[in-house]
PDB file of C-alpha atoms in Angstrom:
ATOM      1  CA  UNK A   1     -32.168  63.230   1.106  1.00 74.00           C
ATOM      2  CA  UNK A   2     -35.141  62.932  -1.176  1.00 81.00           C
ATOM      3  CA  UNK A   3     -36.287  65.499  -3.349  1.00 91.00           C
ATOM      4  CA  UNK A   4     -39.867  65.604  -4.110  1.00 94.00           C
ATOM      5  CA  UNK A   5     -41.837  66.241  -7.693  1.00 97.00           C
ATOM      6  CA  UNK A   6     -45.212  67.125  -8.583  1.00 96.00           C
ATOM      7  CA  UNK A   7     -47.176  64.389 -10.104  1.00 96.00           C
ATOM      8  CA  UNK A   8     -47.745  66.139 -12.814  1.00 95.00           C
ATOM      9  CA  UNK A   9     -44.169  66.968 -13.250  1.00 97.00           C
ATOM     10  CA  UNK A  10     -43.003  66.655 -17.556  1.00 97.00           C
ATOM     11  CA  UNK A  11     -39.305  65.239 -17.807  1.00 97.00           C
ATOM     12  CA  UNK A  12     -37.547  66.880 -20.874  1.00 96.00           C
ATOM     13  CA  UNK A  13     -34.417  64.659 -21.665  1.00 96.00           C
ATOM     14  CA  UNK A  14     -32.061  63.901 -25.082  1.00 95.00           C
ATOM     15  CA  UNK A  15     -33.299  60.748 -25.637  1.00 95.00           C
ATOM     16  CA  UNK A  16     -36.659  59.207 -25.999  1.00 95.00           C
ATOM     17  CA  UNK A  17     -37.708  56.925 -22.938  1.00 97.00           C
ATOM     18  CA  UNK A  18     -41.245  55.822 -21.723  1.00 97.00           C
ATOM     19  CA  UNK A  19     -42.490  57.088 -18.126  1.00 98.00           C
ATOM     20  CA  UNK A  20     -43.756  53.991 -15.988  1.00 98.00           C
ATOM     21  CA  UNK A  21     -45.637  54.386 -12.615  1.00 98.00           C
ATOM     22  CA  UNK A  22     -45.209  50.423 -11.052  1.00 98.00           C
ATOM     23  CA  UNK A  23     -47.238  49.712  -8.811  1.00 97.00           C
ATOM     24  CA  UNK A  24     -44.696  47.519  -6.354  1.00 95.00           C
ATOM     25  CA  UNK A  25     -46.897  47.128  -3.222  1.00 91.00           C
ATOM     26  CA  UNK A  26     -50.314  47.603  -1.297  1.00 91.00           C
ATOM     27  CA  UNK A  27     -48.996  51.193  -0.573  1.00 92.00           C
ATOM     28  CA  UNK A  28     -46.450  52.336  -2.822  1.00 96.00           C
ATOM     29  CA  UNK A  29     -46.031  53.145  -6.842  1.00 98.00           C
ATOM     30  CA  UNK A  30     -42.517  53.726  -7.994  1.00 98.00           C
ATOM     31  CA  UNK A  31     -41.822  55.791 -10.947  1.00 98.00           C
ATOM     32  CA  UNK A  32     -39.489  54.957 -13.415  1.00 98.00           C
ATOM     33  CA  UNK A  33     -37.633  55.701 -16.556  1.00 98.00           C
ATOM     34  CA  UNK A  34     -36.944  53.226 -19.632  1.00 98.00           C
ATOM     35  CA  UNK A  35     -34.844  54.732 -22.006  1.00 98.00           C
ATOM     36  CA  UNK A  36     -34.588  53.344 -25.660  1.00 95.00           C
ATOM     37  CA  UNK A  37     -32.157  53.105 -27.856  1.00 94.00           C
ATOM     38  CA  UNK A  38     -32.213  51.480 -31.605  1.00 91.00           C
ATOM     39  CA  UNK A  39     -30.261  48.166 -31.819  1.00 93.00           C
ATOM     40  CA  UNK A  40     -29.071  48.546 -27.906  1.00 96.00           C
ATOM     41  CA  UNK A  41     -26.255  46.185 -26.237  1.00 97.00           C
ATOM     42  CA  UNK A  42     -28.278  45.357 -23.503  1.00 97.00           C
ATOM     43  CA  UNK A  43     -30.381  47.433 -20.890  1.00 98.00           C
ATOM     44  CA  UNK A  44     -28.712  49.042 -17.997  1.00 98.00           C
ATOM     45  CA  UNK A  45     -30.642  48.936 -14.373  1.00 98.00           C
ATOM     46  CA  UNK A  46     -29.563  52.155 -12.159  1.00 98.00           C
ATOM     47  CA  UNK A  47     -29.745  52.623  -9.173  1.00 98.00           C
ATOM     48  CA  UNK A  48     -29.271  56.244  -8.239  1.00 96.00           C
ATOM     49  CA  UNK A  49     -27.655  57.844  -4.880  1.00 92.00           C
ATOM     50  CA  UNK A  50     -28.749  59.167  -1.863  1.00 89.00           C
ATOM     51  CA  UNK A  51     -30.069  62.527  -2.944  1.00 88.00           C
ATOM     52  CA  UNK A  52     -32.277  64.202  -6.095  1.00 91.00           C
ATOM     53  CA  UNK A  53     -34.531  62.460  -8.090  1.00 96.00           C
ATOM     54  CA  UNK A  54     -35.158  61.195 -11.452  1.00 97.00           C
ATOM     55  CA  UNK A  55     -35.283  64.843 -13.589  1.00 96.00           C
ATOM     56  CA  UNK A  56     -31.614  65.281 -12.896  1.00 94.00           C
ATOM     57  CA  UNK A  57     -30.671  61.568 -12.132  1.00 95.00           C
ATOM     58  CA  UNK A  58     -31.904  60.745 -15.774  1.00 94.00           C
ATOM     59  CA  UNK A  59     -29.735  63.395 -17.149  1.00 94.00           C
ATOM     60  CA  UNK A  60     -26.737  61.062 -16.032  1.00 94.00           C
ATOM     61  CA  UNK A  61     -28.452  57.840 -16.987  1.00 93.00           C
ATOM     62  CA  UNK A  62     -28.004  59.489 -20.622  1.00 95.00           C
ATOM     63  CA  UNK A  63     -24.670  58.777 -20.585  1.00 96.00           C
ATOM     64  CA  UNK A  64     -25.384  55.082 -20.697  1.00 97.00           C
ATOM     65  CA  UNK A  65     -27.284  55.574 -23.986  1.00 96.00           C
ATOM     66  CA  UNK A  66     -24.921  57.264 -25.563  1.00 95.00           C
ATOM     67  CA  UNK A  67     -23.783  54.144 -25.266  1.00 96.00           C
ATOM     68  CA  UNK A  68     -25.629  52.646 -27.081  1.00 97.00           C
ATOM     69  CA  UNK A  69     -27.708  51.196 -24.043  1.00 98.00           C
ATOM     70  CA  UNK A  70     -30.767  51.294 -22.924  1.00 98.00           C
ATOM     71  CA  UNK A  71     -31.271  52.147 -19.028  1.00 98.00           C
ATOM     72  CA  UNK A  72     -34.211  51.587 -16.731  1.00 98.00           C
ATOM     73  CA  UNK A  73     -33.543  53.747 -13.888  1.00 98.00           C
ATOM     74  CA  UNK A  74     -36.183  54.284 -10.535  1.00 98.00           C
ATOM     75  CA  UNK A  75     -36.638  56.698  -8.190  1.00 97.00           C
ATOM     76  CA  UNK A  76     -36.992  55.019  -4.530  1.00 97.00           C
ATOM     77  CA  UNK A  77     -39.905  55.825  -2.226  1.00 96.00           C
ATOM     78  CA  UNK A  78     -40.711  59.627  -0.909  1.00 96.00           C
ATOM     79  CA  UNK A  79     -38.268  60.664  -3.917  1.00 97.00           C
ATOM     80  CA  UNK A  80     -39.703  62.403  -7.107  1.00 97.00           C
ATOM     81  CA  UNK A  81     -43.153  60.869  -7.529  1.00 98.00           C
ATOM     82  CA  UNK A  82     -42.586  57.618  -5.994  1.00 98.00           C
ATOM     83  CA  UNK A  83     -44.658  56.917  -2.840  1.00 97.00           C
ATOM     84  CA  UNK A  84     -45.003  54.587  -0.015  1.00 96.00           C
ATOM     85  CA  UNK A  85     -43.319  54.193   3.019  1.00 95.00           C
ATOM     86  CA  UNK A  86     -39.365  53.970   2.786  1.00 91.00           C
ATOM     87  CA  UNK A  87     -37.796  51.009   4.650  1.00 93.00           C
ATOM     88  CA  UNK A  88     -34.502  49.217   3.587  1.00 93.00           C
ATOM     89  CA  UNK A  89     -36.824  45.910   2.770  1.00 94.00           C
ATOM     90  CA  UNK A  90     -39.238  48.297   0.943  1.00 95.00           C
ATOM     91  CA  UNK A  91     -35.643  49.010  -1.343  1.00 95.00           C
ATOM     92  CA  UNK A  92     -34.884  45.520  -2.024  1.00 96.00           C
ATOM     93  CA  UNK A  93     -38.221  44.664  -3.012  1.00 97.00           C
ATOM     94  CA  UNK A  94     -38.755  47.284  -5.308  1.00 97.00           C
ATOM     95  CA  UNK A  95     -35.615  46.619  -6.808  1.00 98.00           C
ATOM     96  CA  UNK A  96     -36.706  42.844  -7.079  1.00 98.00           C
ATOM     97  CA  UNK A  97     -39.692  44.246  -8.911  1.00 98.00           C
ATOM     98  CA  UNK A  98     -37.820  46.504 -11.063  1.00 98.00           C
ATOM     99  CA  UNK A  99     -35.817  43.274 -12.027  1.00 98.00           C
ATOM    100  CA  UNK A 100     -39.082  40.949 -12.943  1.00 98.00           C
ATOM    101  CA  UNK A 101     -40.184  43.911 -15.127  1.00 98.00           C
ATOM    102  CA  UNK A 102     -36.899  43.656 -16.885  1.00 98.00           C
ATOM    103  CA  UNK A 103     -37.491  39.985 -17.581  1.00 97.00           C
ATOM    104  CA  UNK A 104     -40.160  40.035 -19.362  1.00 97.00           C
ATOM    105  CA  UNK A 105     -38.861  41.838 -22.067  1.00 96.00           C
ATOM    106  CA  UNK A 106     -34.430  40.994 -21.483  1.00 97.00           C
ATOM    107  CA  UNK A 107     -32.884  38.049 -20.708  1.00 97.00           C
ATOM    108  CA  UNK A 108     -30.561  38.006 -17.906  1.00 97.00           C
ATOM    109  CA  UNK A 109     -27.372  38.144 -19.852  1.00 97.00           C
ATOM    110  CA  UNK A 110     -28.641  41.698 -21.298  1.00 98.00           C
ATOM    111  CA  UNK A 111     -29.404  43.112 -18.130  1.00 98.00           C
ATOM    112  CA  UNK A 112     -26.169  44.864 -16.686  1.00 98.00           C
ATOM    113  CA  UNK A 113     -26.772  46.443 -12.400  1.00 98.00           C
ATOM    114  CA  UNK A 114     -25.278  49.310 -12.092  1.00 98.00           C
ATOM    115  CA  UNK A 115     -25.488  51.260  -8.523  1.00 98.00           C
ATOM    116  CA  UNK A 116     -23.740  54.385  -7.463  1.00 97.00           C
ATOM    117  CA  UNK A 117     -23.166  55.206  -3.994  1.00 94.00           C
ATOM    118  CA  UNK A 118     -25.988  54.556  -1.846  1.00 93.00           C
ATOM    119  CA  UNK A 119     -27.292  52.458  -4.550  1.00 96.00           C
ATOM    120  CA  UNK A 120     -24.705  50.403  -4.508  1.00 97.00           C
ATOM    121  CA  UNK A 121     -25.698  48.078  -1.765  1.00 96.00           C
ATOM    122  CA  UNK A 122     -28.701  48.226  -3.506  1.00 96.00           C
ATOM    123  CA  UNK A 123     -27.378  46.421  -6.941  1.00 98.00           C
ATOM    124  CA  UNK A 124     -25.224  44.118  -4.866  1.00 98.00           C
ATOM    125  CA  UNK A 125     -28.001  42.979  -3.277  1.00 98.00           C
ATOM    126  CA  UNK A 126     -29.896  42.388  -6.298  1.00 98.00           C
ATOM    127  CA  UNK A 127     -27.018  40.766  -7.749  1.00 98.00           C
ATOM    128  CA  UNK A 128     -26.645  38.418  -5.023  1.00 98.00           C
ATOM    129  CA  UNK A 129     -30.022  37.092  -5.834  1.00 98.00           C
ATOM    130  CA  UNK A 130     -30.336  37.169  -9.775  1.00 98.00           C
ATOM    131  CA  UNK A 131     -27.666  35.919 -12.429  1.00 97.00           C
ATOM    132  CA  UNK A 132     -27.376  39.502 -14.579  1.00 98.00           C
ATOM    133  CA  UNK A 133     -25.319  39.898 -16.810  1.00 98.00           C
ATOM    134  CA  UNK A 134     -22.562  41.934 -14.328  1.00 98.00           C
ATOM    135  CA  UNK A 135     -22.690  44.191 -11.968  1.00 98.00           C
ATOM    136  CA  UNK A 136     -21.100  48.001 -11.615  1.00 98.00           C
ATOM    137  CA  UNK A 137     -20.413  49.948  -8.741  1.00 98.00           C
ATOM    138  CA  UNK A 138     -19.561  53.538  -8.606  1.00 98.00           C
ATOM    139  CA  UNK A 139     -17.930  54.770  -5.121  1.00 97.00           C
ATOM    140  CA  UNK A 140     -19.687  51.720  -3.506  1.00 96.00           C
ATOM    141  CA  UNK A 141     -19.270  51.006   0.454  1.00 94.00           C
ATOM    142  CA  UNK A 142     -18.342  47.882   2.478  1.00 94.00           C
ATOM    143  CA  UNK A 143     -21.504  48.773   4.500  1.00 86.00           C
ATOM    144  CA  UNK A 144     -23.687  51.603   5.498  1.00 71.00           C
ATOM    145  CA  UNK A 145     -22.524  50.950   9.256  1.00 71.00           C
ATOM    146  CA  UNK A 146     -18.505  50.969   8.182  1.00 71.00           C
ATOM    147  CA  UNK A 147     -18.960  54.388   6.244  1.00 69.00           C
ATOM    148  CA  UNK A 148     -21.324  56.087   9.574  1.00 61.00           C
ATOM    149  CA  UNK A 149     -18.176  54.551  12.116  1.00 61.00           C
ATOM    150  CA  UNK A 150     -15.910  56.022   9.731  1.00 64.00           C
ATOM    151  CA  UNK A 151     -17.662  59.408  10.131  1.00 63.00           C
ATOM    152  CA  UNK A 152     -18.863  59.102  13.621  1.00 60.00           C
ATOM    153  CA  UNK A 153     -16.353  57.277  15.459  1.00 63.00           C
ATOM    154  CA  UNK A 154     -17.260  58.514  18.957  1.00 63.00           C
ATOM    155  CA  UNK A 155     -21.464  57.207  18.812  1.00 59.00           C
ATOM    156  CA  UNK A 156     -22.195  53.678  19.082  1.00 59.00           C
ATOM    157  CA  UNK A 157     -23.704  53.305  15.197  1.00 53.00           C
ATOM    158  CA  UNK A 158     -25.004  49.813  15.739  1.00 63.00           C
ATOM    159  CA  UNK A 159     -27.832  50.801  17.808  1.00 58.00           C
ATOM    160  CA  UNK A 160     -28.578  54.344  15.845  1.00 58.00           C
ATOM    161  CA  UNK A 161     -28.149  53.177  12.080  1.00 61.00           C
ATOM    162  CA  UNK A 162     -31.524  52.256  10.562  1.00 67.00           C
ATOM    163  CA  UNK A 163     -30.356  51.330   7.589  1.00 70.00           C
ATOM    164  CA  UNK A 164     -27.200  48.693   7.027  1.00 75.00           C
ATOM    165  CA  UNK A 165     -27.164  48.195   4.013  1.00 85.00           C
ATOM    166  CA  UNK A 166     -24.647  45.146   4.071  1.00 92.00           C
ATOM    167  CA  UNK A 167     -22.966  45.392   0.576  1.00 96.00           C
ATOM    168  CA  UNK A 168     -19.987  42.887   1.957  1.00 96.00           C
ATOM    169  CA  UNK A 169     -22.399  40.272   2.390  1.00 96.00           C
ATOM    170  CA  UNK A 170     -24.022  40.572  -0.641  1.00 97.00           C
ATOM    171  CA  UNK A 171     -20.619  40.750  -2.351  1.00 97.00           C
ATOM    172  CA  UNK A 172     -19.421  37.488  -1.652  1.00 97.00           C
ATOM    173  CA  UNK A 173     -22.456  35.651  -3.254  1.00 97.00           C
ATOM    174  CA  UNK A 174     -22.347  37.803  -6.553  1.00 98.00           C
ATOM    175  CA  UNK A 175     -21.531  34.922  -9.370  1.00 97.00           C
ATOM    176  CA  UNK A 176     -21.779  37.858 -12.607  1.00 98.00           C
ATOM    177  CA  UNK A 177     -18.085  39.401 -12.924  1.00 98.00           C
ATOM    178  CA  UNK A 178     -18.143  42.733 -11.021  1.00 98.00           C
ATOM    179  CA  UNK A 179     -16.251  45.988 -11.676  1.00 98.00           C
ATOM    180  CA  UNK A 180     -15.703  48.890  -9.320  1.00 98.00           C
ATOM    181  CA  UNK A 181     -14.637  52.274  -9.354  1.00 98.00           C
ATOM    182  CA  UNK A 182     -13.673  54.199  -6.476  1.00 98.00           C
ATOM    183  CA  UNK A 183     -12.091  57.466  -6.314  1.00 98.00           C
ATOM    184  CA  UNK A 184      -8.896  58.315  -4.126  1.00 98.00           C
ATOM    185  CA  UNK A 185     -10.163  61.521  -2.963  1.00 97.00           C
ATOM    186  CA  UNK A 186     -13.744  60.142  -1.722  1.00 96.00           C
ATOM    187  CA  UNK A 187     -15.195  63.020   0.549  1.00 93.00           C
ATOM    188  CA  UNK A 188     -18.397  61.052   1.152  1.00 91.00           C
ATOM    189  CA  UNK A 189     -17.517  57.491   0.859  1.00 93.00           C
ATOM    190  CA  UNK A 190     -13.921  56.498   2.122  1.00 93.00           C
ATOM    191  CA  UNK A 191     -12.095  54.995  -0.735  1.00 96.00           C
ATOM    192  CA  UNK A 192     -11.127  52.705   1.733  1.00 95.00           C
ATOM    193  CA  UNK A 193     -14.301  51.162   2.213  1.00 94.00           C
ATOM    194  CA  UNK A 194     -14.552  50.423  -1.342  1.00 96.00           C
ATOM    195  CA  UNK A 195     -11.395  48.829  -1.804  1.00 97.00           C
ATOM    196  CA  UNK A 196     -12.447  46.633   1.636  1.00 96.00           C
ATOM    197  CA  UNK A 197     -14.945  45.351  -0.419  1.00 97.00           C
ATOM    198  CA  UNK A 198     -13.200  44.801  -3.474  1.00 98.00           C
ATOM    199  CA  UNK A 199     -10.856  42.783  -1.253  1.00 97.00           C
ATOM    200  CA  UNK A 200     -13.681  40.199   0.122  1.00 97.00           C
ATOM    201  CA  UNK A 201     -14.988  40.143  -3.345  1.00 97.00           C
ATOM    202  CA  UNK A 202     -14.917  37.175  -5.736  1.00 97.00           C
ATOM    203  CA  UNK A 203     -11.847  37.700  -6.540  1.00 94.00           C
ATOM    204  CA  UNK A 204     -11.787  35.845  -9.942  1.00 95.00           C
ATOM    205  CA  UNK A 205     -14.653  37.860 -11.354  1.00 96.00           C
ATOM    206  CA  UNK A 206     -13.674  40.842  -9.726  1.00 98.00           C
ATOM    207  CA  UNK A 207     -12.224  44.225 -10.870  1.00 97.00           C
ATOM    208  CA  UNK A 208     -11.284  47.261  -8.915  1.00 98.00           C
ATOM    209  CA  UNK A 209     -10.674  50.926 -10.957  1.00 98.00           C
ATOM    210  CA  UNK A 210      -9.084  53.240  -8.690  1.00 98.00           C
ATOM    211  CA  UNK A 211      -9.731  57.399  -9.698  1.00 98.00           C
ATOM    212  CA  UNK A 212      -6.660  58.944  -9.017  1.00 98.00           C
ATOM    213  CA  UNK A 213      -7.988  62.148  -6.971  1.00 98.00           C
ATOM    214  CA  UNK A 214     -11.743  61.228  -7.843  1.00 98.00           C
ATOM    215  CA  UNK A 215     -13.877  62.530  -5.680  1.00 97.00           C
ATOM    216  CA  UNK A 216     -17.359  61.167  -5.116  1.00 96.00           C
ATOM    217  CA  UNK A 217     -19.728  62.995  -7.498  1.00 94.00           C
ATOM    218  CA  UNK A 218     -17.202  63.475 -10.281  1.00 97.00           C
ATOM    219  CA  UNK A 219     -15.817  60.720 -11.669  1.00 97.00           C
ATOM    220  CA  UNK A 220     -17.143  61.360 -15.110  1.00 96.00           C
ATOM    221  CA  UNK A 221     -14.663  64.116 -15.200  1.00 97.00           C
ATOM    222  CA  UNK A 222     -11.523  61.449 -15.129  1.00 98.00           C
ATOM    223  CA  UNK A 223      -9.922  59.505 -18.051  1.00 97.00           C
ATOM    224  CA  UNK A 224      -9.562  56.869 -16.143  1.00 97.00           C
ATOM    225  CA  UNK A 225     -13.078  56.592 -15.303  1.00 98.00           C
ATOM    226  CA  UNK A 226     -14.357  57.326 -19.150  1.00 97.00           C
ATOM    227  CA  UNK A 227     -11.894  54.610 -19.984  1.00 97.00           C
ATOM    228  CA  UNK A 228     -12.703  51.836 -17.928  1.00 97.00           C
ATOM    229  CA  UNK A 229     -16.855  52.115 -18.278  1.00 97.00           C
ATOM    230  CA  UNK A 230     -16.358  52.031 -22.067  1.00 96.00           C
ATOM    231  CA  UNK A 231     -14.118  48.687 -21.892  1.00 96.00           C
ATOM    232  CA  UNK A 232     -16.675  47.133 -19.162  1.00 97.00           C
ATOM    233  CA  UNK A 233     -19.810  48.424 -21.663  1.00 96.00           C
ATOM    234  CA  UNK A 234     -18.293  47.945 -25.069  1.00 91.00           C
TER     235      UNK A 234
END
């Protein structure tokens, strides 16, 4: 559910942040966001969900640096003024590259994945390949097929789904602690698909935050959200 911006297009936001147009492949330049903070705990890679783009998911990444973080955050192909042809592979490797940019200015230890709902499988992935310093999933799914056979119980998924996104086997190879929140009231994402994965996780580096009547777009609104990102960020 992309949401496309003109080129030209000015983002207005609180804080200052630089505008970055990374060119990740033969065919495709992904726009990004690097916001800056003075003296910051570490930087904060976001992956954003399934719909919008980065004029209102920026808005949200300011939470982070009122936090005293700073957060690189993407928009993925065909959304805002990225471009290029959108494949799941085209996700991971532009994720990969968002990484490598990272580097060269963080260490891994500073560099904290954070994904929210479709972006979740996402950060797992890119956790499952890097050593960050943890990762952070908001309303995350076991997989992109268990959430569609949740939904559509009656069609057979395997052979219509083109895009698996396999967050439970990234999971298991994630070696940075993990922390996930998952709301009870879930509307898009079953909470029980999060807590499956939370129960394959590692389970000694692994934390699960359950949102008493969180829905999937709100958490922010719940103490027990506000609470638990502030202990895993302080």
């Amino acid at each position: 559910m992309p949401t496309v911006l003109p080129q030209d297009f000015q983002y207005e936001f609180n804080h200052p942040f630089e505008e970055l147009f990374l060119k990740t492949d033969e065919d495709a330049v992904i726009n990004a966001l690097h916001f800056k903070t003075e003296n910051p705990k570490g930087v904060i890679l976001y992956f954003h969900g399934n719909a919008g783009d980065l004029s209102q998911w920026g808005t949200i990444a300011e939470y982070f640096v009122n936090m005293n973080y700073n957060v690189f955050i993407m928009d993925y192909r065909t959304y805002g003024k990225s471009t290029g042809k959108l494949s799941e592979a085209a996700l991971y490797k532009d994720a990969q590259y968002c990484y490598d940019y990272l580097k060269q200015s963080y260490s891994d230890s500073d560099i904290s994945l954070y994904g929210r709902s479709l972006g979740t499988g996402i950060a797992a992935y890119l956790a499952s390949k890097n050593k960050p310093k943890q990762l952070i999933l908001e309303t995350p799914y076991y997989s992109m097929t268990d959430v569609a056979k949740s939904r559509f119980p009656f069609l057979p998924i395997e052979k219509l789904l083109q895009y698996k996104f396999p967050t439970n086997e990234f999971i298991t190879l994630v070696e940075c602690p993990i922390v996930i929140f998952h709301g009870t009231a879930d509307g898009v994402v079953p909470f029980e698909s999060g807590h499956k994965l939370f129960e394959i996780a590692p389970k000694q580096h692994t934390t699960f935050v359950k949102i008493e009547g969180g829905g999937h777009n709100n958490l922010i609104e719940f103490e027990a959200y506000r609470t638990g990102i502030q202990n895993v960020l302080k």
